[in-house]
Structure formats: structure tokens, C-alpha cells
Amino acid sequence: MKIAIIHEWLIDYSGSEKVLEQLILAFPQADLFVTVDYLPDSERHFLHGKVPKTSLIQKLPFSRTRFRDYLPLMPLAVEQHDLQSYDVVISSNHAFAKGVLTGPDQVHICYCHSPIRYGWDFQHQYLRESGLHRGVKTWLVKWILHKIRIWDYRTGSGVDQFLANSNFIRRRIQKVYGRASRVVFPGVSVDQFTVESRKDNFYLAASRLVPYKRFDLIVSAFKAMPNQKLKIIGNGSEMKKLQAIADDAPNIEFLGYQPTEALKKHMQQARAFVFAAEEDFGIIPVEAQACGTPVIAYGRGGARDTVLDGKTGILFTEQTDQGIIDAVNRYEQAGVEFTAEQISQFAQRFSNERFRSEIIEAVEQAWMQKVLDK
């Protein structure tokens, strides 16, 4: 099979890029296509020598720093990738990648991180957080998003098989595109984390400090629990806001950015890891569990797949500071059923090796079905 992999854009090495790395390892013969490629040299290791083919947006003015401003052009840009010579097309999609043009004799498999969030049910939240929820400009943005929704729905019919990264996204795919999908959990480098049974007396929260991660709820909750110590690792636009909420509470410590080894050490030592976001999947709670650390998480989104309530962690149903307080109190009183070793063993089911095996199987099955249908 001649295979093409389509990824959204290459700016840094984060969640969807970790999936892309595993796709490259699973299909080393594949060619790679992206909208823009502005990866720094220090982060190109995960491409394993591949040179991505970019779109017209790469050549437009200021695209290095403001490529997202070209959002209205991205559907057109994606459609200009010439994929006629490929047997199998694999799109790694959370925005526009699945819109590539394919023919009836080609297999298009979409690994869907999410239908485009700001185009569908997260539109109003996106507009509020971007300061675009009022004024003349907001109507232009809404009109653009309306057009993107029409395009996004139409291009869903060009996909032969959807693979969802969680049951939450499987339901979103059904809702948005009216299509069934198979769940293939993303790979997590669980083998890079070691178990620590002895825990220190602090809770840990770590990620980018951005609005949808809901660190404001975590900080408010622990400010109301002065006897429970919280450490926060990460930087982001919410830092000053969060520090103001904490108001120098002595039990809350902001550690800022920490290198990977320091983050791992804190994960190993934490009494529990606290996670308040509604994520499509959520890699970091799996990493914490790989260290044998229970996770206290909001019980929606990918956490429902990655955290076993009462066994490997505690799920709370109200995305509020009181919901977190109640979950911490439940954990303090009852703990969890699994030992640190059992929690780590549970996390192994999300390994990179398992992901590569399942994605190869899905591609081979889809290709054989196409051959039989001809």
C-alpha cells in the first residue's frame, strides 16, 4: 500500500503530534502532508526524518506567527493536497485534515481527535474566551464558522472509516456527522514512567494554564481546604488570574514550568493528581496513573475511559469547586480500591505499542474490504 498521512499543522510537540509520531512509526513508508510546518529544529525528532509537504498557507505573509488568521482559507488549502497516487489516506483530524480529496478506489481513514470544536458545540465558549461574543466582528466570525460547519459536515462523507480517540469523541462523531466510529485510544508513553508506592502529603495539578483546563476551580477548591496542600506545575495565560484567586494561600504552591523529569517526580510523589477539564481524551491523567498515582477528575470526556471511579481514582460529576472539594473528601475518607502497582498496570492498556497494533489492524482491514468491494 502507498500511504499518505495528513496532519493539521506542525507548530510544537503536543497531544496530537504524539499521535502523529506513532502513526509515522506504524507506517514508516508513508508520506506526510500538513497545512504549515514551523516546528523548531529542537522538536523535529518525532518526525523521524520525514519532510512534510505543506500547503499554500505556508507561503502567505505572516503565516509563521499568525497562521490561524487564515482559518477561512484552510478548507481550500487542505483540498489542494494532491493524493491521487495513494492507496490509503490517514488523516489526523481535529480541524480540517479530513477534508482532503480522495477517490472511490482509495481508502480514507480519519483518526478523529475531535470534530472541529469551535465550529460545533464549543462555538459559544470559543467566542467568549476570544472576546468575540459581542460587536460587529462577532457576526463575521459566526458567518465564517457557519460556512465551516457546512464544509465540515460535507467532508465527513469522504471518510471511509472514522476512528475515535475516546468514547466521548465517538458520540460527538455520531452527533456531528451521523457516522459510526471505532474507538482506538491514543498511545501514551507509559513505559517512561515508574511506580512509586510511597506518596507525599500533597495533591498535584499540571498542564498548560489556559481557561478550558479549569485550574480556577482547582485553586478555589484548595483555597477552601487549607489543610490540603496543592502544587501546580505549568505556565500559561491564566497564571496571574490563578495567583489572584489563591491570594497567597499558604497551602497552594505555583511551581511554573518544570522539566519532564521534575514533572515525573512530582507525579510519582503526589497523593493524587487533580484534573478538572473536559478533555477529548487526556494524556496526562494516564501518565499520572502510570506512576501509580490516583486521579481525581471531572467525570466527562475522555476521563470516563481512562479513570475507573473508586478503583484508580475518583470522578466528580459537577464541574465546580464544590465538586472537587467533595471528591477530595471522598478520597481522603475512602481512598481507592487499587494499589499503586494495580493503578500502573491499568495504565498500560493505553501504551504506544497497543495503539500502533490497533491502527495497523484498522488500516489493513479497511484496505482489504476495499479490495473485496472492487
JSON list of C-alpha atoms in Angstrom, two decimals, residues 74-273:
[
{"chain": "A", "resi": 74, "resn": "MET", "atom": "CA", "xyz": [-7.83, 26.26, 5.40]},
{"chain": "A", "resi": 75, "resn": "PRO", "atom": "CA", "xyz": [-10.57, 24.18, 3.74]},
{"chain": "A", "resi": 76, "resn": "LEU", "atom": "CA", "xyz": [-9.30, 25.32, 0.34]},
{"chain": "A", "resi": 77, "resn": "ALA", "atom": "CA", "xyz": [-5.68, 24.74, 1.35]},
{"chain": "A", "resi": 78, "resn": "VAL", "atom": "CA", "xyz": [-6.34, 21.17, 2.53]},
{"chain": "A", "resi": 79, "resn": "GLU", "atom": "CA", "xyz": [-8.17, 20.33, -0.70]},
{"chain": "A", "resi": 80, "resn": "GLN", "atom": "CA", "xyz": [-5.10, 21.29, -2.74]},
{"chain": "A", "resi": 81, "resn": "HIS", "atom": "CA", "xyz": [-3.03, 18.36, -1.46]},
{"chain": "A", "resi": 82, "resn": "ASP", "atom": "CA", "xyz": [-2.67, 16.03, -4.47]},
{"chain": "A", "resi": 83, "resn": "LEU", "atom": "CA", "xyz": [-3.21, 12.49, -3.17]},
{"chain": "A", "resi": 84, "resn": "GLN", "atom": "CA", "xyz": [-4.25, 10.70, -6.36]},
{"chain": "A", "resi": 85, "resn": "SER", "atom": "CA", "xyz": [-1.32, 8.29, -6.28]},
{"chain": "A", "resi": 86, "resn": "TYR", "atom": "CA", "xyz": [-2.01, 6.94, -2.77]},
{"chain": "A", "resi": 87, "resn": "ASP", "atom": "CA", "xyz": [-3.93, 3.79, -1.89]},
{"chain": "A", "resi": 88, "resn": "VAL", "atom": "CA", "xyz": [-4.60, 4.76, 1.72]},
{"chain": "A", "resi": 89, "resn": "VAL", "atom": "CA", "xyz": [-5.01, 8.21, 3.25]},
{"chain": "A", "resi": 90, "resn": "ILE", "atom": "CA", "xyz": [-4.88, 8.57, 7.04]},
{"chain": "A", "resi": 91, "resn": "SER", "atom": "CA", "xyz": [-5.99, 11.94, 8.38]},
{"chain": "A", "resi": 92, "resn": "SER", "atom": "CA", "xyz": [-5.11, 13.02, 11.92]},
{"chain": "A", "resi": 93, "resn": "ASN", "atom": "CA", "xyz": [-8.00, 15.41, 12.38]},
{"chain": "A", "resi": 94, "resn": "HIS", "atom": "CA", "xyz": [-9.17, 17.98, 14.90]},
{"chain": "A", "resi": 95, "resn": "ALA", "atom": "CA", "xyz": [-9.97, 20.75, 12.42]},
{"chain": "A", "resi": 96, "resn": "PHE", "atom": "CA", "xyz": [-9.54, 20.45, 8.64]},
{"chain": "A", "resi": 97, "resn": "ALA", "atom": "CA", "xyz": [-7.31, 17.46, 7.80]},
{"chain": "A", "resi": 98, "resn": "LYS", "atom": "CA", "xyz": [-10.14, 15.09, 6.92]},
{"chain": "A", "resi": 99, "resn": "GLY", "atom": "CA", "xyz": [-11.23, 17.45, 4.10]},
{"chain": "A", "resi": 100, "resn": "VAL", "atom": "CA", "xyz": [-8.59, 16.12, 1.69]},
{"chain": "A", "resi": 101, "resn": "LEU", "atom": "CA", "xyz": [-9.97, 14.90, -1.64]},
{"chain": "A", "resi": 102, "resn": "THR", "atom": "CA", "xyz": [-9.93, 11.15, -2.30]},
{"chain": "A", "resi": 103, "resn": "GLY", "atom": "CA", "xyz": [-11.42, 8.90, -4.97]},
{"chain": "A", "resi": 104, "resn": "PRO", "atom": "CA", "xyz": [-13.64, 5.79, -4.83]},
{"chain": "A", "resi": 105, "resn": "ASP", "atom": "CA", "xyz": [-10.68, 3.40, -5.13]},
{"chain": "A", "resi": 106, "resn": "GLN", "atom": "CA", "xyz": [-8.81, 4.99, -2.24]},
{"chain": "A", "resi": 107, "resn": "VAL", "atom": "CA", "xyz": [-9.33, 4.28, 1.46]},
{"chain": "A", "resi": 108, "resn": "HIS", "atom": "CA", "xyz": [-9.61, 7.33, 3.70]},
{"chain": "A", "resi": 109, "resn": "ILE", "atom": "CA", "xyz": [-9.33, 6.58, 7.42]},
{"chain": "A", "resi": 110, "resn": "CYS", "atom": "CA", "xyz": [-9.83, 9.53, 9.75]},
{"chain": "A", "resi": 111, "resn": "TYR", "atom": "CA", "xyz": [-8.31, 9.32, 13.21]},
{"chain": "A", "resi": 112, "resn": "CYS", "atom": "CA", "xyz": [-10.50, 11.93, 14.83]},
{"chain": "A", "resi": 113, "resn": "HIS", "atom": "CA", "xyz": [-9.22, 13.77, 17.90]},
{"chain": "A", "resi": 114, "resn": "SER", "atom": "CA", "xyz": [-12.46, 15.74, 17.73]},
{"chain": "A", "resi": 115, "resn": "PRO", "atom": "CA", "xyz": [-14.82, 17.32, 15.22]},
{"chain": "A", "resi": 116, "resn": "ILE", "atom": "CA", "xyz": [-13.70, 20.94, 14.94]},
{"chain": "A", "resi": 117, "resn": "ARG", "atom": "CA", "xyz": [-14.53, 22.16, 18.44]},
{"chain": "A", "resi": 118, "resn": "TYR", "atom": "CA", "xyz": [-15.01, 25.88, 17.81]},
{"chain": "A", "resi": 119, "resn": "GLY", "atom": "CA", "xyz": [-17.17, 25.13, 14.77]},
{"chain": "A", "resi": 120, "resn": "TRP", "atom": "CA", "xyz": [-19.71, 23.00, 16.61]},
{"chain": "A", "resi": 121, "resn": "ASP", "atom": "CA", "xyz": [-20.81, 22.71, 20.24]},
{"chain": "A", "resi": 122, "resn": "PHE", "atom": "CA", "xyz": [-17.90, 24.73, 21.64]},
{"chain": "A", "resi": 123, "resn": "GLN", "atom": "CA", "xyz": [-18.57, 27.75, 19.39]},
{"chain": "A", "resi": 124, "resn": "HIS", "atom": "CA", "xyz": [-20.09, 29.96, 22.09]},
{"chain": "A", "resi": 125, "resn": "GLN", "atom": "CA", "xyz": [-17.35, 29.14, 24.60]},
{"chain": "A", "resi": 126, "resn": "TYR", "atom": "CA", "xyz": [-14.70, 29.86, 21.95]},
{"chain": "A", "resi": 127, "resn": "LEU", "atom": "CA", "xyz": [-16.24, 33.24, 21.12]},
{"chain": "A", "resi": 128, "resn": "ARG", "atom": "CA", "xyz": [-16.42, 34.23, 24.79]},
{"chain": "A", "resi": 129, "resn": "GLU", "atom": "CA", "xyz": [-12.83, 33.22, 25.53]},
{"chain": "A", "resi": 130, "resn": "SER", "atom": "CA", "xyz": [-11.62, 35.03, 22.40]},
{"chain": "A", "resi": 131, "resn": "GLY", "atom": "CA", "xyz": [-13.51, 38.21, 23.27]},
{"chain": "A", "resi": 132, "resn": "LEU", "atom": "CA", "xyz": [-15.66, 37.81, 20.14]},
{"chain": "A", "resi": 133, "resn": "HIS", "atom": "CA", "xyz": [-19.06, 37.32, 21.77]},
{"chain": "A", "resi": 134, "resn": "ARG", "atom": "CA", "xyz": [-20.33, 40.83, 21.04]},
{"chain": "A", "resi": 135, "resn": "GLY", "atom": "CA", "xyz": [-19.90, 43.56, 18.46]},
{"chain": "A", "resi": 136, "resn": "VAL", "atom": "CA", "xyz": [-19.84, 43.72, 14.66]},
{"chain": "A", "resi": 137, "resn": "LYS", "atom": "CA", "xyz": [-16.79, 41.47, 14.30]},
{"chain": "A", "resi": 138, "resn": "THR", "atom": "CA", "xyz": [-18.53, 38.60, 16.06]},
{"chain": "A", "resi": 139, "resn": "TRP", "atom": "CA", "xyz": [-21.11, 38.32, 13.26]},
{"chain": "A", "resi": 140, "resn": "LEU", "atom": "CA", "xyz": [-18.37, 37.95, 10.66]},
{"chain": "A", "resi": 141, "resn": "VAL", "atom": "CA", "xyz": [-16.74, 35.20, 12.74]},
{"chain": "A", "resi": 142, "resn": "LYS", "atom": "CA", "xyz": [-20.09, 33.46, 13.23]},
{"chain": "A", "resi": 143, "resn": "TRP", "atom": "CA", "xyz": [-20.73, 33.56, 9.49]},
{"chain": "A", "resi": 144, "resn": "ILE", "atom": "CA", "xyz": [-17.29, 32.04, 8.81]},
{"chain": "A", "resi": 145, "resn": "LEU", "atom": "CA", "xyz": [-17.92, 29.31, 11.39]},
{"chain": "A", "resi": 146, "resn": "HIS", "atom": "CA", "xyz": [-21.32, 28.65, 9.81]},
{"chain": "A", "resi": 147, "resn": "LYS", "atom": "CA", "xyz": [-19.65, 28.09, 6.44]},
{"chain": "A", "resi": 148, "resn": "ILE", "atom": "CA", "xyz": [-17.00, 25.88, 8.06]},
{"chain": "A", "resi": 149, "resn": "ARG", "atom": "CA", "xyz": [-19.73, 23.72, 9.64]},
{"chain": "A", "resi": 150, "resn": "ILE", "atom": "CA", "xyz": [-21.32, 23.15, 6.23]},
{"chain": "A", "resi": 151, "resn": "TRP", "atom": "CA", "xyz": [-17.94, 22.20, 4.74]},
{"chain": "A", "resi": 152, "resn": "ASP", "atom": "CA", "xyz": [-17.02, 20.03, 7.72]},
{"chain": "A", "resi": 153, "resn": "TYR", "atom": "CA", "xyz": [-20.25, 18.05, 7.56]},
{"chain": "A", "resi": 154, "resn": "ARG", "atom": "CA", "xyz": [-19.95, 17.58, 3.79]},
{"chain": "A", "resi": 155, "resn": "THR", "atom": "CA", "xyz": [-16.38, 16.31, 4.01]},
{"chain": "A", "resi": 156, "resn": "GLY", "atom": "CA", "xyz": [-17.42, 13.72, 6.57]},
{"chain": "A", "resi": 157, "resn": "SER", "atom": "CA", "xyz": [-18.93, 11.72, 3.70]},
{"chain": "A", "resi": 158, "resn": "GLY", "atom": "CA", "xyz": [-15.47, 11.41, 2.12]},
{"chain": "A", "resi": 159, "resn": "VAL", "atom": "CA", "xyz": [-14.21, 9.34, 5.04]},
{"chain": "A", "resi": 160, "resn": "ASP", "atom": "CA", "xyz": [-14.43, 5.56, 4.67]},
{"chain": "A", "resi": 161, "resn": "GLN", "atom": "CA", "xyz": [-13.85, 4.86, 8.36]},
{"chain": "A", "resi": 162, "resn": "PHE", "atom": "CA", "xyz": [-13.75, 7.07, 11.43]},
{"chain": "A", "resi": 163, "resn": "LEU", "atom": "CA", "xyz": [-11.55, 6.11, 14.36]},
{"chain": "A", "resi": 164, "resn": "ALA", "atom": "CA", "xyz": [-12.36, 8.00, 17.57]},
{"chain": "A", "resi": 165, "resn": "ASN", "atom": "CA", "xyz": [-9.82, 8.65, 20.30]},
{"chain": "A", "resi": 166, "resn": "SER", "atom": "CA", "xyz": [-12.38, 8.07, 23.09]},
{"chain": "A", "resi": 167, "resn": "ASN", "atom": "CA", "xyz": [-16.00, 7.12, 23.61]},
{"chain": "A", "resi": 168, "resn": "PHE", "atom": "CA", "xyz": [-16.73, 10.81, 24.18]},
{"chain": "A", "resi": 169, "resn": "ILE", "atom": "CA", "xyz": [-15.46, 11.61, 20.68]},
{"chain": "A", "resi": 170, "resn": "ARG", "atom": "CA", "xyz": [-17.26, 8.57, 19.28]},
{"chain": "A", "resi": 171, "resn": "ARG", "atom": "CA", "xyz": [-20.51, 10.17, 20.47]},
{"chain": "A", "resi": 172, "resn": "ARG", "atom": "CA", "xyz": [-19.51, 13.56, 19.03]},
{"chain": "A", "resi": 173, "resn": "ILE", "atom": "CA", "xyz": [-18.75, 11.98, 15.64]},
{"chain": "A", "resi": 174, "resn": "GLN", "atom": "CA", "xyz": [-22.18, 10.35, 15.65]},
{"chain": "A", "resi": 175, "resn": "LYS", "atom": "CA", "xyz": [-23.82, 13.65, 16.60]},
{"chain": "A", "resi": 176, "resn": "VAL", "atom": "CA", "xyz": [-21.96, 15.86, 14.12]},
{"chain": "A", "resi": 177, "resn": "TYR", "atom": "CA", "xyz": [-21.51, 13.59, 11.09]},
{"chain": "A", "resi": 178, "resn": "GLY", "atom": "CA", "xyz": [-24.14, 10.91, 11.70]},
{"chain": "A", "resi": 179, "resn": "ARG", "atom": "CA", "xyz": [-21.39, 8.29, 11.34]},
{"chain": "A", "resi": 180, "resn": "ALA", "atom": "CA", "xyz": [-20.44, 5.28, 13.45]},
{"chain": "A", "resi": 181, "resn": "SER", "atom": "CA", "xyz": [-16.82, 5.02, 14.53]},
{"chain": "A", "resi": 182, "resn": "ARG", "atom": "CA", "xyz": [-14.43, 2.63, 16.22]},
{"chain": "A", "resi": 183, "resn": "VAL", "atom": "CA", "xyz": [-12.61, 3.73, 19.38]},
{"chain": "A", "resi": 184, "resn": "VAL", "atom": "CA", "xyz": [-8.82, 3.47, 19.25]},
{"chain": "A", "resi": 185, "resn": "PHE", "atom": "CA", "xyz": [-7.31, 5.12, 22.31]},
{"chain": "A", "resi": 186, "resn": "PRO", "atom": "CA", "xyz": [-4.22, 7.28, 21.64]},
{"chain": "A", "resi": 187, "resn": "GLY", "atom": "CA", "xyz": [-0.86, 5.87, 22.62]},
{"chain": "A", "resi": 188, "resn": "VAL", "atom": "CA", "xyz": [0.75, 7.12, 25.82]},
{"chain": "A", "resi": 189, "resn": "SER", "atom": "CA", "xyz": [4.43, 6.61, 26.67]},
{"chain": "A", "resi": 190, "resn": "VAL", "atom": "CA", "xyz": [3.53, 4.75, 29.86]},
{"chain": "A", "resi": 191, "resn": "ASP", "atom": "CA", "xyz": [6.82, 2.85, 29.78]},
{"chain": "A", "resi": 192, "resn": "GLN", "atom": "CA", "xyz": [8.65, 6.09, 30.56]},
{"chain": "A", "resi": 193, "resn": "PHE", "atom": "CA", "xyz": [7.01, 6.32, 34.00]},
{"chain": "A", "resi": 194, "resn": "THR", "atom": "CA", "xyz": [7.83, 4.21, 37.04]},
{"chain": "A", "resi": 195, "resn": "VAL", "atom": "CA", "xyz": [5.66, 3.30, 40.00]},
{"chain": "A", "resi": 196, "resn": "GLU", "atom": "CA", "xyz": [6.13, 4.89, 43.39]},
{"chain": "A", "resi": 197, "resn": "SER", "atom": "CA", "xyz": [4.08, 3.36, 46.21]},
{"chain": "A", "resi": 198, "resn": "ARG", "atom": "CA", "xyz": [5.12, 5.85, 48.89]},
{"chain": "A", "resi": 199, "resn": "LYS", "atom": "CA", "xyz": [3.22, 9.11, 48.47]},
{"chain": "A", "resi": 200, "resn": "ASP", "atom": "CA", "xyz": [3.88, 12.54, 49.95]},
{"chain": "A", "resi": 201, "resn": "ASN", "atom": "CA", "xyz": [1.21, 14.71, 51.51]},
{"chain": "A", "resi": 202, "resn": "PHE", "atom": "CA", "xyz": [0.35, 16.94, 48.56]},
{"chain": "A", "resi": 203, "resn": "TYR", "atom": "CA", "xyz": [-2.03, 16.97, 45.58]},
{"chain": "A", "resi": 204, "resn": "LEU", "atom": "CA", "xyz": [-0.75, 17.81, 42.11]},
{"chain": "A", "resi": 205, "resn": "ALA", "atom": "CA", "xyz": [-2.29, 19.58, 39.11]},
{"chain": "A", "resi": 206, "resn": "ALA", "atom": "CA", "xyz": [-0.23, 20.06, 35.96]},
{"chain": "A", "resi": 207, "resn": "SER", "atom": "CA", "xyz": [-0.89, 21.28, 32.42]},
{"chain": "A", "resi": 208, "resn": "ARG", "atom": "CA", "xyz": [-0.97, 24.47, 30.36]},
{"chain": "A", "resi": 209, "resn": "LEU", "atom": "CA", "xyz": [-2.66, 27.18, 32.40]},
{"chain": "A", "resi": 210, "resn": "VAL", "atom": "CA", "xyz": [-5.39, 28.06, 29.90]},
{"chain": "A", "resi": 211, "resn": "PRO", "atom": "CA", "xyz": [-9.11, 28.69, 30.52]},
{"chain": "A", "resi": 212, "resn": "TYR", "atom": "CA", "xyz": [-10.64, 25.36, 29.47]},
{"chain": "A", "resi": 213, "resn": "LYS", "atom": "CA", "xyz": [-8.33, 23.41, 31.80]},
{"chain": "A", "resi": 214, "resn": "ARG", "atom": "CA", "xyz": [-10.36, 24.94, 34.67]},
{"chain": "A", "resi": 215, "resn": "PHE", "atom": "CA", "xyz": [-7.49, 25.48, 37.06]},
{"chain": "A", "resi": 216, "resn": "ASP", "atom": "CA", "xyz": [-9.61, 28.27, 38.54]},
{"chain": "A", "resi": 217, "resn": "LEU", "atom": "CA", "xyz": [-11.88, 25.62, 40.05]},
{"chain": "A", "resi": 218, "resn": "ILE", "atom": "CA", "xyz": [-8.95, 23.62, 41.40]},
{"chain": "A", "resi": 219, "resn": "VAL", "atom": "CA", "xyz": [-7.37, 26.68, 43.04]},
{"chain": "A", "resi": 220, "resn": "SER", "atom": "CA", "xyz": [-10.70, 27.83, 44.51]},
{"chain": "A", "resi": 221, "resn": "ALA", "atom": "CA", "xyz": [-11.36, 24.35, 45.89]},
{"chain": "A", "resi": 222, "resn": "PHE", "atom": "CA", "xyz": [-8.00, 24.01, 47.63]},
{"chain": "A", "resi": 223, "resn": "LYS", "atom": "CA", "xyz": [-8.16, 27.56, 48.95]},
{"chain": "A", "resi": 224, "resn": "ALA", "atom": "CA", "xyz": [-11.30, 26.38, 50.76]},
{"chain": "A", "resi": 225, "resn": "MET", "atom": "CA", "xyz": [-9.38, 23.34, 52.09]},
{"chain": "A", "resi": 226, "resn": "PRO", "atom": "CA", "xyz": [-6.42, 24.92, 53.91]},
{"chain": "A", "resi": 227, "resn": "ASN", "atom": "CA", "xyz": [-5.36, 21.55, 55.37]},
{"chain": "A", "resi": 228, "resn": "GLN", "atom": "CA", "xyz": [-4.79, 20.06, 51.90]},
{"chain": "A", "resi": 229, "resn": "LYS", "atom": "CA", "xyz": [-1.60, 21.05, 50.09]},
{"chain": "A", "resi": 230, "resn": "LEU", "atom": "CA", "xyz": [-1.71, 21.68, 46.31]},
{"chain": "A", "resi": 231, "resn": "LYS", "atom": "CA", "xyz": [1.20, 22.03, 43.90]},
{"chain": "A", "resi": 232, "resn": "ILE", "atom": "CA", "xyz": [0.59, 23.41, 40.40]},
{"chain": "A", "resi": 233, "resn": "ILE", "atom": "CA", "xyz": [3.02, 22.81, 37.53]},
{"chain": "A", "resi": 234, "resn": "GLY", "atom": "CA", "xyz": [2.70, 24.74, 34.29]},
{"chain": "A", "resi": 235, "resn": "ASN", "atom": "CA", "xyz": [2.63, 28.17, 32.70]},
{"chain": "A", "resi": 236, "resn": "GLY", "atom": "CA", "xyz": [0.02, 29.94, 30.61]},
{"chain": "A", "resi": 237, "resn": "SER", "atom": "CA", "xyz": [-2.29, 32.88, 30.14]},
{"chain": "A", "resi": 238, "resn": "GLU", "atom": "CA", "xyz": [-4.21, 32.13, 33.34]},
{"chain": "A", "resi": 239, "resn": "MET", "atom": "CA", "xyz": [-1.22, 32.35, 35.72]},
{"chain": "A", "resi": 240, "resn": "LYS", "atom": "CA", "xyz": [-1.90, 35.84, 37.11]},
{"chain": "A", "resi": 241, "resn": "LYS", "atom": "CA", "xyz": [-5.62, 35.14, 37.42]},
{"chain": "A", "resi": 242, "resn": "LEU", "atom": "CA", "xyz": [-4.95, 31.92, 39.32]},
{"chain": "A", "resi": 243, "resn": "GLN", "atom": "CA", "xyz": [-2.45, 33.57, 41.63]},
{"chain": "A", "resi": 244, "resn": "ALA", "atom": "CA", "xyz": [-5.05, 36.25, 42.39]},
{"chain": "A", "resi": 245, "resn": "ILE", "atom": "CA", "xyz": [-7.64, 33.57, 43.22]},
{"chain": "A", "resi": 246, "resn": "ALA", "atom": "CA", "xyz": [-5.15, 31.82, 45.50]},
{"chain": "A", "resi": 247, "resn": "ASP", "atom": "CA", "xyz": [-4.45, 35.16, 47.22]},
{"chain": "A", "resi": 248, "resn": "ASP", "atom": "CA", "xyz": [-1.21, 33.85, 48.77]},
{"chain": "A", "resi": 249, "resn": "ALA", "atom": "CA", "xyz": [-2.95, 30.84, 50.34]},
{"chain": "A", "resi": 250, "resn": "PRO", "atom": "CA", "xyz": [-0.09, 29.03, 52.15]},
{"chain": "A", "resi": 251, "resn": "ASN", "atom": "CA", "xyz": [-1.28, 25.58, 51.05]},
{"chain": "A", "resi": 252, "resn": "ILE", "atom": "CA", "xyz": [-1.11, 26.39, 47.29]},
{"chain": "A", "resi": 253, "resn": "GLU", "atom": "CA", "xyz": [2.26, 26.44, 45.54]},
{"chain": "A", "resi": 254, "resn": "PHE", "atom": "CA", "xyz": [2.84, 27.53, 41.93]},
{"chain": "A", "resi": 255, "resn": "LEU", "atom": "CA", "xyz": [5.94, 25.83, 40.53]},
{"chain": "A", "resi": 256, "resn": "GLY", "atom": "CA", "xyz": [5.69, 27.22, 36.97]},
{"chain": "A", "resi": 257, "resn": "TYR", "atom": "CA", "xyz": [7.22, 25.26, 34.13]},
{"chain": "A", "resi": 258, "resn": "GLN", "atom": "CA", "xyz": [9.15, 22.18, 35.20]},
{"chain": "A", "resi": 259, "resn": "PRO", "atom": "CA", "xyz": [11.29, 19.90, 33.01]},
{"chain": "A", "resi": 260, "resn": "THR", "atom": "CA", "xyz": [9.97, 16.44, 32.22]},
{"chain": "A", "resi": 261, "resn": "GLU", "atom": "CA", "xyz": [11.97, 14.62, 34.89]},
{"chain": "A", "resi": 262, "resn": "ALA", "atom": "CA", "xyz": [10.81, 17.02, 37.60]},
{"chain": "A", "resi": 263, "resn": "LEU", "atom": "CA", "xyz": [7.19, 16.59, 36.47]},
{"chain": "A", "resi": 264, "resn": "LYS", "atom": "CA", "xyz": [7.56, 12.81, 36.61]},
{"chain": "A", "resi": 265, "resn": "LYS", "atom": "CA", "xyz": [8.99, 13.01, 40.12]},
{"chain": "A", "resi": 266, "resn": "HIS", "atom": "CA", "xyz": [6.08, 15.11, 41.34]},
{"chain": "A", "resi": 267, "resn": "MET", "atom": "CA", "xyz": [3.62, 12.71, 39.69]},
{"chain": "A", "resi": 268, "resn": "GLN", "atom": "CA", "xyz": [5.26, 9.78, 41.48]},
{"chain": "A", "resi": 269, "resn": "GLN", "atom": "CA", "xyz": [5.19, 11.51, 44.85]},
{"chain": "A", "resi": 270, "resn": "ALA", "atom": "CA", "xyz": [1.72, 13.13, 44.73]},
{"chain": "A", "resi": 271, "resn": "ARG", "atom": "CA", "xyz": [-1.03, 11.84, 46.96]},
{"chain": "A", "resi": 272, "resn": "ALA", "atom": "CA", "xyz": [-3.35, 12.22, 43.95]},
{"chain": "A", "resi": 273, "resn": "PHE", "atom": "CA", "xyz": [-3.46, 14.07, 40.64]}
]
